[in-house]
Structures are given as C-alpha cells and as structure tokens.
GROMACS .gro file of N, CA, C and O in nm:
model
  476
    1MET      N    1  -0.095  -0.722   3.206
    1MET     CA    2  -0.096  -0.579   3.200
    1MET      C    3  -0.049  -0.529   3.063
    1MET      O    4  -0.102  -0.432   3.011
    2GLU      N    5   0.048  -0.599   3.004
    2GLU     CA    6   0.098  -0.557   2.874
    2GLU      C    7  -0.007  -0.571   2.765
    2GLU      O    8  -0.016  -0.487   2.675
    3THR      N    9  -0.089  -0.676   2.772
    3THR     CA   10  -0.192  -0.694   2.671
    3THR      C   11  -0.297  -0.583   2.679
    3THR      O   12  -0.350  -0.541   2.576
    4PHE      N   13  -0.325  -0.534   2.799
    4PHE     CA   14  -0.420  -0.424   2.813
    4PHE      C   15  -0.367  -0.298   2.745
    4PHE      O   16  -0.438  -0.230   2.671
    5PHE      N   17  -0.240  -0.267   2.766
    5PHE     CA   18  -0.184  -0.148   2.703
    5PHE      C   19  -0.168  -0.167   2.552
    5PHE      O   20  -0.183  -0.071   2.476
    6LYS      N   21  -0.143  -0.288   2.509
    6LYS     CA   22  -0.138  -0.315   2.365
    6LYS      C   23  -0.276  -0.295   2.304
    6LYS      O   24  -0.290  -0.234   2.198
    7TRP      N   25  -0.381  -0.342   2.374
    7TRP     CA   26  -0.517  -0.323   2.326
    7TRP      C   27  -0.551  -0.175   2.323
    7TRP      O   28  -0.614  -0.126   2.227
    8MET      N   29  -0.511  -0.101   2.426
    8MET     CA   30  -0.538   0.043   2.430
    8MET      C   31  -0.472   0.114   2.313
    8MET      O   32  -0.531   0.202   2.251
    9LYS      N   33  -0.351   0.075   2.282
    9LYS     CA   34  -0.277   0.138   2.173
    9LYS      C   35  -0.344   0.111   2.039
    9LYS      O   36  -0.344   0.195   1.950
   10GLN      N   37  -0.401  -0.007   2.023
   10GLN     CA   38  -0.464  -0.045   1.897
   10GLN      C   39  -0.603   0.014   1.881
   10GLN      O   40  -0.645   0.047   1.771
   11HIS      N   41  -0.680   0.025   1.990
   11HIS     CA   42  -0.821   0.062   1.978
   11HIS      C   43  -0.854   0.204   2.021
   11HIS      O   44  -0.953   0.261   1.975
   12LEU      N   45  -0.777   0.262   2.110
   12LEU     CA   46  -0.803   0.397   2.156
   12LEU      C   47  -0.701   0.490   2.093
   12LEU      O   48  -0.582   0.458   2.086
   13THR      N   49  -0.748   0.603   2.046
   13THR     CA   50  -0.657   0.695   1.979
   13THR      C   51  -0.627   0.813   2.070
   13THR      O   52  -0.717   0.885   2.112
   14PHE      N   53  -0.501   0.831   2.102
   14PHE     CA   54  -0.455   0.946   2.178
   14PHE      C   55  -0.354   1.019   2.090
   14PHE      O   56  -0.242   0.973   2.074
   15LYS      N   57  -0.394   1.130   2.035
   15LYS     CA   58  -0.298   1.208   1.956
   15LYS      C   59  -0.203   1.279   2.051
   15LYS      O   60  -0.083   1.275   2.035
   16THR      N   61  -0.259   1.347   2.149
   16THR     CA   62  -0.178   1.412   2.253
   16THR      C   63  -0.255   1.406   2.383
   16THR      O   64  -0.378   1.398   2.384
   17PHE      N   65  -0.183   1.410   2.491
   17PHE     CA   66  -0.247   1.424   2.621
   17PHE      C   67  -0.258   1.572   2.651
   17PHE      O   68  -0.162   1.648   2.635
   18TYR      N   69  -0.376   1.615   2.693
   18TYR     CA   70  -0.401   1.757   2.711
   18TYR      C   71  -0.349   1.810   2.844
   18TYR      O   72  -0.338   1.929   2.863
   19GLY      N   73  -0.319   1.723   2.937
   19GLY     CA   74  -0.263   1.765   3.065
   19GLY      C   75  -0.143   1.679   3.099
   19GLY      O   76  -0.125   1.570   3.046
   20LYS      N   77  -0.063   1.727   3.190
   20LYS     CA   78   0.057   1.652   3.227
   20LYS      C   79   0.045   1.587   3.363
   20LYS      O   80   0.128   1.504   3.398
   21SER      N   81  -0.057   1.620   3.434
   21SER     CA   82  -0.073   1.561   3.568
   21SER      C   83  -0.129   1.419   3.554
   21SER      O   84  -0.187   1.382   3.452
   22GLU      N   85  -0.112   1.343   3.658
   22GLU     CA   86  -0.162   1.205   3.658
   22GLU      C   87  -0.313   1.202   3.644
   22GLU      O   88  -0.369   1.120   3.572
   23ASN      N   89  -0.380   1.294   3.711
   23ASN     CA   90  -0.526   1.300   3.707
   23ASN      C   91  -0.575   1.333   3.565
   23ASN      O   92  -0.673   1.275   3.518
   24ALA      N   93  -0.509   1.424   3.494
   24ALA     CA   94  -0.550   1.462   3.359
   24ALA      C   95  -0.535   1.345   3.263
   24ALA      O   96  -0.622   1.319   3.180
   25VAL      N   97  -0.424   1.272   3.274
   25VAL     CA   98  -0.401   1.157   3.186
   25VAL      C   99  -0.503   1.048   3.214
   25VAL      O  100  -0.561   0.989   3.121
   26CYS      N  101  -0.529   1.020   3.342
   26CYS     CA  102  -0.628   0.918   3.378
   26CYS      C  103  -0.767   0.956   3.327
   26CYS      O  104  -0.842   0.872   3.277
   27ASN      N  105  -0.803   1.083   3.340
   27ASN     CA  106  -0.933   1.128   3.291
   27ASN      C  107  -0.946   1.110   3.141
   27ASN      O  108  -1.050   1.067   3.091
   28GLN      N  109  -0.841   1.143   3.067
   28GLN     CA  110  -0.846   1.128   2.923
   28GLN      C  111  -0.856   0.981   2.883
   28GLN      O  112  -0.927   0.945   2.789
   29ILE      N  113  -0.787   0.893   2.954
   29ILE     CA  114  -0.797   0.749   2.926
   29ILE      C  115  -0.939   0.700   2.956
   29ILE      O  116  -0.996   0.623   2.878
   30TRP      N  117  -0.996   0.745   3.068
   30TRP     CA  118  -1.132   0.704   3.102
   30TRP      C  119  -1.233   0.752   2.998
   30TRP      O  120  -1.324   0.678   2.959
   31VAL      N  121  -1.218   0.874   2.951
   31VAL     CA  122  -1.309   0.926   2.849
   31VAL      C  123  -1.297   0.844   2.720
   31VAL      O  124  -1.397   0.812   2.656
   32ALA      N  125  -1.175   0.808   2.682
   32ALA     CA  126  -1.155   0.726   2.561
   32ALA      C  127  -1.217   0.588   2.578
   32ALA      O  128  -1.279   0.535   2.486
   33LEU      N  129  -1.202   0.528   2.696
   33LEU     CA  130  -1.263   0.396   2.722
   33LEU      C  131  -1.416   0.405   2.718
   33LEU      O  132  -1.483   0.317   2.662
   34ILE      N  133  -1.472   0.509   2.777
   34ILE     CA  134  -1.618   0.525   2.777
   34ILE      C  135  -1.668   0.546   2.634
   34ILE      O  136  -1.770   0.488   2.594
   35THR      N  137  -1.595   0.624   2.556
   35THR     CA  138  -1.634   0.646   2.417
   35THR      C  139  -1.631   0.516   2.338
   35THR      O  140  -1.722   0.486   2.260
   36TYR      N  141  -1.528   0.437   2.358
   36TYR     CA  142  -1.519   0.308   2.290
   36TYR      C  143  -1.635   0.217   2.330
   36TYR      O  144  -1.698   0.155   2.245
   37CYS      N  145  -1.666   0.214   2.458
   37CYS     CA  146  -1.778   0.130   2.506
   37CYS      C  147  -1.911   0.177   2.448
   37CYS      O  148  -1.997   0.096   2.413
   38LEU      N  149  -1.929   0.308   2.436
   38LEU     CA  150  -2.052   0.360   2.376
   38LEU      C  151  -2.062   0.322   2.229
   38LEU      O  152  -2.171   0.290   2.180
   39HIS      N  153  -1.950   0.322   2.158
   39HIS     CA  154  -1.951   0.278   2.019
   39HIS      C  155  -1.991   0.131   2.009
   39HIS      O  156  -2.070   0.093   1.922
   40VAL      N  157  -1.936   0.048   2.098
   40VAL     CA  158  -1.970  -0.095   2.097
   40VAL      C  159  -2.117  -0.115   2.130
   40VAL      O  160  -2.186  -0.195   2.066
   41LEU      N  161  -2.168  -0.043   2.230
   41LEU     CA  162  -2.310  -0.054   2.265
   41LEU      C  163  -2.400  -0.009   2.151
   41LEU      O  164  -2.504  -0.070   2.125
   42LEU      N  165  -2.362   0.098   2.082
   42LEU     CA  166  -2.440   0.144   1.967
   42LEU      C  167  -2.440   0.040   1.856
   42LEU      O  168  -2.544   0.014   1.794
   43GLN      N  169  -2.325  -0.023   1.834
   43GLN     CA  170  -2.316  -0.128   1.732
   43GLN      C  171  -2.407  -0.245   1.769
   43GLN      O  172  -2.476  -0.300   1.683
   44GLU      N  173  -2.408  -0.285   1.894
   44GLU     CA  174  -2.493  -0.395   1.938
   44GLU      C  175  -2.641  -0.357   1.931
   44GLU      O  176  -2.724  -0.438   1.890
   45GLN      N  177  -2.675  -0.236   1.968
   45GLN     CA  178  -2.814  -0.192   1.968
   45GLN      C  179  -2.869  -0.187   1.826
   45GLN      O  180  -2.984  -0.222   1.802
   46LEU      N  181  -2.787  -0.141   1.733
   46LEU     CA  182  -2.831  -0.130   1.594
   46LEU      C  183  -2.816  -0.261   1.517
   46LEU      O  184  -2.860  -0.270   1.404
   47GLN      N  185  -2.751  -0.359   1.578
   47GLN     CA  186  -2.724  -0.488   1.515
   47GLN      C  187  -2.650  -0.468   1.382
   47GLN      O  188  -2.686  -0.521   1.278
   48HIS      N  189  -2.548  -0.386   1.389
   48HIS     CA  190  -2.465  -0.356   1.272
   48HIS      C  191  -2.353  -0.458   1.263
   48HIS      O  192  -2.278  -0.478   1.358
   49ASN      N  193  -2.341  -0.523   1.149
   49ASN     CA  194  -2.242  -0.629   1.132
   49ASN      C  195  -2.108  -0.577   1.080
   49ASN      O  196  -2.012  -0.652   1.074
   50GLY      N  197  -2.102  -0.452   1.040
   50GLY     CA  198  -1.979  -0.396   0.985
   50GLY      C  199  -1.878  -0.367   1.094
   50GLY      O  200  -1.902  -0.388   1.213
   51PRO      N  201  -1.764  -0.314   1.054
   51PRO     CA  202  -1.659  -0.284   1.152
   51PRO      C  203  -1.696  -0.164   1.239
   51PRO      O  204  -1.776  -0.078   1.200
   52LEU      N  205  -1.638  -0.160   1.355
   52LEU     CA  206  -1.663  -0.052   1.450
   52LEU      C  207  -1.611   0.081   1.395
   52LEU      O  208  -1.667   0.187   1.424
   53LEU      N  209  -1.508   0.075   1.314
   53LEU     CA  210  -1.453   0.196   1.255
   53LEU      C  211  -1.554   0.265   1.164
   53LEU      O  212  -1.558   0.387   1.154
   54GLU      N  213  -1.640   0.187   1.099
   54GLU     CA  214  -1.743   0.245   1.012
   54GLU      C  215  -1.842   0.328   1.094
   54GLU      O  216  -1.881   0.437   1.053
   55ILE      N  217  -1.879   0.279   1.211
   55ILE     CA  218  -1.969   0.354   1.299
   55ILE      C  219  -1.900   0.481   1.346
   55ILE      O  220  -1.960   0.590   1.348
   56LYS      N  221  -1.774   0.469   1.383
   56LYS     CA  222  -1.698   0.585   1.430
   56LYS      C  223  -1.688   0.693   1.324
   56LYS      O  224  -1.712   0.811   1.350
   57LYS      N  225  -1.653   0.655   1.201
   57LYS     CA  226  -1.640   0.752   1.093
   57LYS      C  227  -1.774   0.814   1.057
   57LYS      O  228  -1.783   0.933   1.028
   58THR      N  229  -1.880   0.734   1.058
   58THR     CA  230  -2.013   0.788   1.027
   58THR      C  231  -2.057   0.886   1.134
   58THR      O  232  -2.115   0.990   1.103
   59LEU      N  233  -2.030   0.855   1.260
   59LEU     CA  234  -2.061   0.949   1.368
   59LEU      C  235  -1.982   1.078   1.353
   59LEU      O  236  -2.036   1.187   1.376
   60GLN      N  237  -1.856   1.068   1.318
   60GLN     CA  238  -1.775   1.189   1.300
   60GLN      C  239  -1.828   1.275   1.186
   60GLN      O  240  -1.832   1.397   1.196
   61ASN      N  241  -1.869   1.212   1.077
   61ASN     CA  242  -1.917   1.288   0.962
   61ASN      C  243  -2.054   1.350   0.985
   61ASN      O  244  -2.083   1.457   0.933
   62LEU      N  245  -2.139   1.282   1.060
   62LEU     CA  246  -2.277   1.329   1.079
   62LEU      C  247  -2.304   1.368   1.223
   62LEU      O  248  -2.414   1.346   1.275
   63LEU      N  249  -2.207   1.428   1.288
   63LEU     CA  250  -2.218   1.459   1.429
   63LEU      C  251  -2.333   1.555   1.458
   63LEU      O  252  -2.407   1.537   1.555
   64PHE      N  253  -2.354   1.654   1.374
   64PHE     CA  254  -2.456   1.754   1.400
   64PHE      C  255  -2.582   1.732   1.316
   64PHE      O  256  -2.664   1.822   1.303
   65LYS      N  257  -2.596   1.616   1.258
   65LYS     CA  258  -2.717   1.579   1.183
   65LYS      C  259  -2.806   1.498   1.276
   65LYS      O  260  -2.768   1.460   1.385
   66GLY      N  261  -2.925   1.467   1.230
   66GLY     CA  262  -3.017   1.388   1.310
   66GLY      C  263  -2.980   1.241   1.312
   66GLY      O  264  -2.899   1.192   1.232
   67PHE      N  265  -3.042   1.168   1.406
   67PHE     CA  266  -3.013   1.025   1.419
   67PHE      C  267  -3.064   0.949   1.297
   67PHE      O  268  -3.004   0.849   1.256
   68ASP      N  269  -3.173   0.996   1.235
   68ASP     CA  270  -3.224   0.928   1.115
   68ASP      C  271  -3.125   0.941   0.999
   68ASP      O  272  -3.109   0.847   0.921
   69ALA      N  273  -3.057   1.055   0.988
   69ALA     CA  274  -2.954   1.070   0.884
   69ALA      C  275  -2.837   0.975   0.911
   69ALA      O  276  -2.780   0.918   0.818
   70PHE      N  277  -2.803   0.959   1.038
   70PHE     CA  278  -2.697   0.865   1.076
   70PHE      C  279  -2.735   0.722   1.036
   70PHE      O  280  -2.655   0.649   0.977
   71LEU      N  281  -2.859   0.681   1.065
   71LEU     CA  282  -2.903   0.546   1.030
   71LEU      C  283  -2.907   0.525   0.879
   71LEU      O  284  -2.868   0.419   0.829
   72ARG      N  285  -2.957   0.625   0.805
   72ARG     CA  286  -2.961   0.612   0.659
   72ARG      C  287  -2.821   0.596   0.602
   72ARG      O  288  -2.798   0.515   0.513
   73SER      N  289  -2.727   0.675   0.652
   73SER     CA  290  -2.590   0.668   0.602
   73SER      C  291  -2.522   0.537   0.640
   73SER      O  292  -2.446   0.480   0.561
   74LEU      N  293  -2.551   0.488   0.760
   74LEU     CA  294  -2.486   0.366   0.807
   74LEU      C  295  -2.536   0.242   0.733
   74LEU      O  296  -2.459   0.152   0.703
   75PHE      N  297  -2.665   0.239   0.701
   75PHE     CA  298  -2.724   0.120   0.640
   75PHE      C  299  -2.757   0.138   0.492
   75PHE      O  300  -2.836   0.063   0.437
   76ARG      N  301  -2.698   0.237   0.427
   76ARG     CA  302  -2.729   0.256   0.285
   76ARG      C  303  -2.668   0.144   0.202
   76ARG      O  304  -2.563   0.089   0.235
   77GLN      N  305  -2.735   0.115   0.092
   77GLN     CA  306  -2.687   0.012   0.001
   77GLN      C  307  -2.576   0.072  -0.086
   77GLN      O  308  -2.584   0.188  -0.126
   78PRO      N  309  -2.472  -0.004  -0.117
   78PRO     CA  310  -2.365   0.049  -0.201
   78PRO      C  311  -2.415   0.077  -0.342
   78PRO      O  312  -2.500   0.004  -0.394
   79THR      N  313  -2.365   0.184  -0.401
   79THR     CA  314  -2.406   0.219  -0.537
   79THR      C  315  -2.326   0.144  -0.642
   79THR      O  316  -2.372   0.126  -0.754
   80ARG      N  317  -2.205   0.102  -0.607
   80ARG     CA  318  -2.121   0.027  -0.700
   80ARG      C  319  -2.073  -0.100  -0.632
   80ARG      O  320  -2.060  -0.106  -0.511
   81PHE      N  321  -2.046  -0.198  -0.712
   81PHE     CA  322  -1.994  -0.324  -0.661
   81PHE      C  323  -1.859  -0.351  -0.725
   81PHE      O  324  -1.843  -0.339  -0.847
   82SER      N  325  -1.765  -0.388  -0.645
   82SER     CA  326  -1.632  -0.419  -0.695
   82SER      C  327  -1.630  -0.561  -0.749
   82SER      O  328  -1.684  -0.653  -0.689
   83ARG      N  329  -1.568  -0.575  -0.861
   83ARG     CA  330  -1.551  -0.709  -0.917
   83ARG      C  331  -1.419  -0.770  -0.874
   83ARG      O  332  -1.385  -0.880  -0.913
   84GLY      N  333  -1.344  -0.695  -0.796
   84GLY     CA  334  -1.217  -0.745  -0.748
   84GLY      C  335  -1.108  -0.735  -0.854
   84GLY      O  336  -1.129  -0.689  -0.965
   85ARG      N  337  -0.993  -0.779  -0.817
   85ARG     CA  338  -0.880  -0.777  -0.909
   85ARG      C  339  -0.897  -0.890  -1.008
   85ARG      O  340  -0.914  -1.005  -0.970
   86ARG      N  341  -0.892  -0.855  -1.134
   86ARG     CA  342  -0.910  -0.956  -1.237
   86ARG      C  343  -0.776  -1.015  -1.277
   86ARG      O  344  -0.676  -0.945  -1.288
   87LYS      N  345  -0.776  -1.144  -1.303
   87LYS     CA  346  -0.654  -1.211  -1.346
   87LYS      C  347  -0.637  -1.193  -1.496
   87LYS      O  348  -0.733  -1.191  -1.571
   88GLN      N  349  -0.514  -1.179  -1.536
   88GLN     CA  350  -0.482  -1.162  -1.677
   88GLN      C  351  -0.481  -1.299  -1.744
   88GLN      O  352  -0.421  -1.393  -1.693
   89ASN      N  353  -0.548  -1.310  -1.857
   89ASN     CA  354  -0.551  -1.434  -1.933
   89ASN      C  355  -0.437  -1.429  -2.034
   89ASN      O  356  -0.454  -1.384  -2.148
   90TRP      N  357  -0.320  -1.476  -1.991
   90TRP     CA  358  -0.201  -1.466  -2.075
   90TRP      C  359  -0.208  -1.556  -2.197
   90TRP      O  360  -0.156  -1.520  -2.304
   91GLU      N  361  -0.272  -1.671  -2.185
   91GLU     CA  362  -0.282  -1.762  -2.300
   91GLU      C  363  -0.363  -1.697  -2.412
   91GLU      O  364  -0.325  -1.702  -2.530
   92GLU      N  365  -0.476  -1.635  -2.377
   92GLU     CA  366  -0.559  -1.570  -2.478
   92GLU      C  367  -0.487  -1.452  -2.540
   92GLU      O  368  -0.492  -1.430  -2.662
   93GLU      N  369  -0.416  -1.375  -2.459
   93GLU     CA  370  -0.341  -1.261  -2.512
   93GLU      C  371  -0.229  -1.308  -2.605
   93GLU      O  372  -0.204  -1.246  -2.708
   94PHE      N  373  -0.163  -1.419  -2.570
   94PHE     CA  374  -0.058  -1.473  -2.657
   94PHE      C  375  -0.118  -1.518  -2.790
   94PHE      O  376  -0.059  -1.495  -2.896
   95ARG      N  377  -0.236  -1.583  -2.785
   95ARG     CA  378  -0.302  -1.626  -2.909
   95ARG      C  379  -0.336  -1.507  -2.999
   95ARG      O  380  -0.321  -1.514  -3.120
   96VAL      N  381  -0.381  -1.398  -2.940
   96VAL     CA  382  -0.414  -1.279  -3.018
   96VAL      C  383  -0.289  -1.221  -3.083
   96VAL      O  384  -0.289  -1.187  -3.202
   97ILE      N  385  -0.181  -1.211  -3.006
   97ILE     CA  386  -0.055  -1.157  -3.061
   97ILE      C  387   0.000  -1.250  -3.169
   97ILE      O  388   0.047  -1.204  -3.274
   98GLU      N  389  -0.009  -1.380  -3.146
   98GLU     CA  390   0.038  -1.476  -3.245
   98GLU      C  391  -0.044  -1.465  -3.374
   98GLU      O  392   0.011  -1.468  -3.484
   99HIS      N  393  -0.176  -1.447  -3.359
   99HIS     CA  394  -0.262  -1.432  -3.478
   99HIS      C  395  -0.226  -1.304  -3.553
   99HIS      O  396  -0.220  -1.304  -3.677
  100GLN      N  397  -0.201  -1.194  -3.481
  100GLN     CA  398  -0.163  -1.069  -3.546
  100GLN      C  399  -0.031  -1.086  -3.620
  100GLN      O  400  -0.013  -1.032  -3.731
  101PHE      N  401   0.061  -1.160  -3.561
  101PHE     CA  402   0.191  -1.181  -3.625
  101PHE      C  403   0.179  -1.264  -3.751
  101PHE      O  404   0.240  -1.234  -3.853
  102THR      N  405   0.101  -1.372  -3.745
  102THR     CA  406   0.087  -1.458  -3.863
  102THR      C  407   0.010  -1.389  -3.974
  102THR      O  408   0.034  -1.416  -4.092
  103GLU      N  409  -0.081  -1.299  -3.941
  103GLU     CA  410  -0.158  -1.226  -4.044
  103GLU      C  411  -0.081  -1.108  -4.100
  103GLU      O  412  -0.125  -1.044  -4.193
  104GLY      N  413   0.033  -1.076  -4.040
  104GLY     CA  414   0.115  -0.966  -4.091
  104GLY      C  415   0.072  -0.829  -4.040
  104GLY      O  416   0.107  -0.727  -4.097
  105GLU      N  417  -0.006  -0.826  -3.936
  105GLU     CA  418  -0.055  -0.699  -3.884
  105GLU      C  419   0.051  -0.626  -3.802
  105GLU      O  420   0.033  -0.510  -3.768
  106VAL      N  421   0.162  -0.693  -3.772
  106VAL     CA  422   0.267  -0.630  -3.691
  106VAL      C  423   0.397  -0.619  -3.770
  106VAL      O  424   0.504  -0.616  -3.713
  107SER      N  425   0.386  -0.610  -3.899
  107SER     CA  426   0.506  -0.604  -3.982
  107SER      C  427   0.584  -0.475  -3.958
  107SER      O  428   0.703  -0.469  -3.985
  108HIS      N  429   0.519  -0.371  -3.912
  108HIS     CA  430   0.590  -0.245  -3.885
  108HIS      C  431   0.693  -0.262  -3.773
  108HIS      O  432   0.784  -0.182  -3.761
  109LEU      N  433   0.680  -0.368  -3.692
  109LEU     CA  434   0.778  -0.391  -3.587
  109LEU      C  435   0.907  -0.452  -3.638
  109LEU      O  436   1.008  -0.450  -3.569
  110ASP      N  437   0.903  -0.508  -3.760
  110ASP     CA  438   1.024  -0.566  -3.818
  110ASP      C  439   1.124  -0.458  -3.858
  110ASP      O  440   1.245  -0.481  -3.859
  111ASP      N  441   1.076  -0.341  -3.896
  111ASP     CA  442   1.163  -0.231  -3.938
  111ASP      C  443   1.224  -0.166  -3.814
  111ASP      O  444   1.155  -0.106  -3.733
  112LEU      N  445   1.356  -0.177  -3.800
  112LEU     CA  446   1.423  -0.125  -3.682
  112LEU      C  447   1.435   0.026  -3.683
  112LEU      O  448   1.461   0.088  -3.580
  113THR      N  449   1.415   0.088  -3.799
  113THR     CA  450   1.427   0.235  -3.806
  113THR      C  451   1.296   0.305  -3.771
  113THR      O  452   1.294   0.424  -3.757
  114TYR      N  453   1.190   0.231  -3.762
  114TYR     CA  454   1.060   0.291  -3.731
  114TYR      C  455   1.052   0.330  -3.585
  114TYR      O  456   1.075   0.248  -3.497
  115ASP      N  457   1.023   0.455  -3.558
  115ASP     CA  458   1.002   0.503  -3.422
  115ASP      C  459   0.882   0.597  -3.424
  115ASP      O  460   0.889   0.706  -3.484
  116PRO      N  461   0.770   0.559  -3.366
  116PRO     CA  462   0.650   0.642  -3.373
  116PRO      C  463   0.665   0.777  -3.302
  116PRO      O  464   0.590   0.869  -3.331
  117MET      N  465   0.762   0.792  -3.216
  117MET     CA  466   0.781   0.919  -3.147
  117MET      C  467   0.838   1.026  -3.239
  117MET      O  468   0.813   1.144  -3.222
  118PHE      N  469   0.915   0.985  -3.341
  118PHE     CA  470   0.984   1.081  -3.424
  118PHE      C  471   0.930   1.086  -3.566
  118PHE      O  472   0.982   1.155  -3.650
  119ASN      N  473   0.827   1.011  -3.596
  119ASN     CA  474   0.769   1.014  -3.733
  119ASN      C  475   0.641   1.093  -3.733
  119ASN      O  476   0.571   1.111  -3.645
   0.00000   0.00000   0.00000
C-alpha cells in the first residue's frame, strides 16, 4: 500500500484538494489516475519514445490548438544541438601562458604598482 501512495505522490500532481469530503477526494484521485492513464495511452498510440512529461507539457501548451499542431510540436526536430559540457584542456592553457611568459608578453604583471582599475 505504501508503494502505491509513493507512486501517486511522484506521478500524480495534487496542488490542493477541492473538497473536504471523502467522496470529493476520491473523485479527484480517480480523475488524476484517469488523466495519467490517458497520457500513457496517447504515448503508446503515437509511439513516442520521449518522457511522459513532454507529452503533458505539450498538451498543456497546445490545449486549444488542433491535433495536427500537437503532433508537429511533439515530433519537431531540434533546432540546436548541445555539445555538452566541455572539459578544460589545462595542459594546453599552461603551455600558452608559459609561452607568453617566456616571450615577455606578461611583463606588466611584474610591476606590483600596476592596477588596471586605477590607471
């Protein structure tokens, strides 16, 4: 029984219960379960491999649009591709700084009185 309520808490969203009677709470839980099942059935029918949350958000955004607009938005190709977090090449950066130091390009750092904020 605990796993069912844990699943409900994770997958069904109840911001507030609109009634205080047992019947009102049960009805709201049933409506949330039916809505979740309809989302799952829609995902299976469309053979959508993405997360269920994507279908939910797309339905919320295009609620009063046509079904063709919903399908276009759900299956659109991304316009940008992420390259992910890039790793810093510290060895190459050290070589560049070392080269600048040996060539004398950083001699202004030797002067302790130099402050670019006040000059």
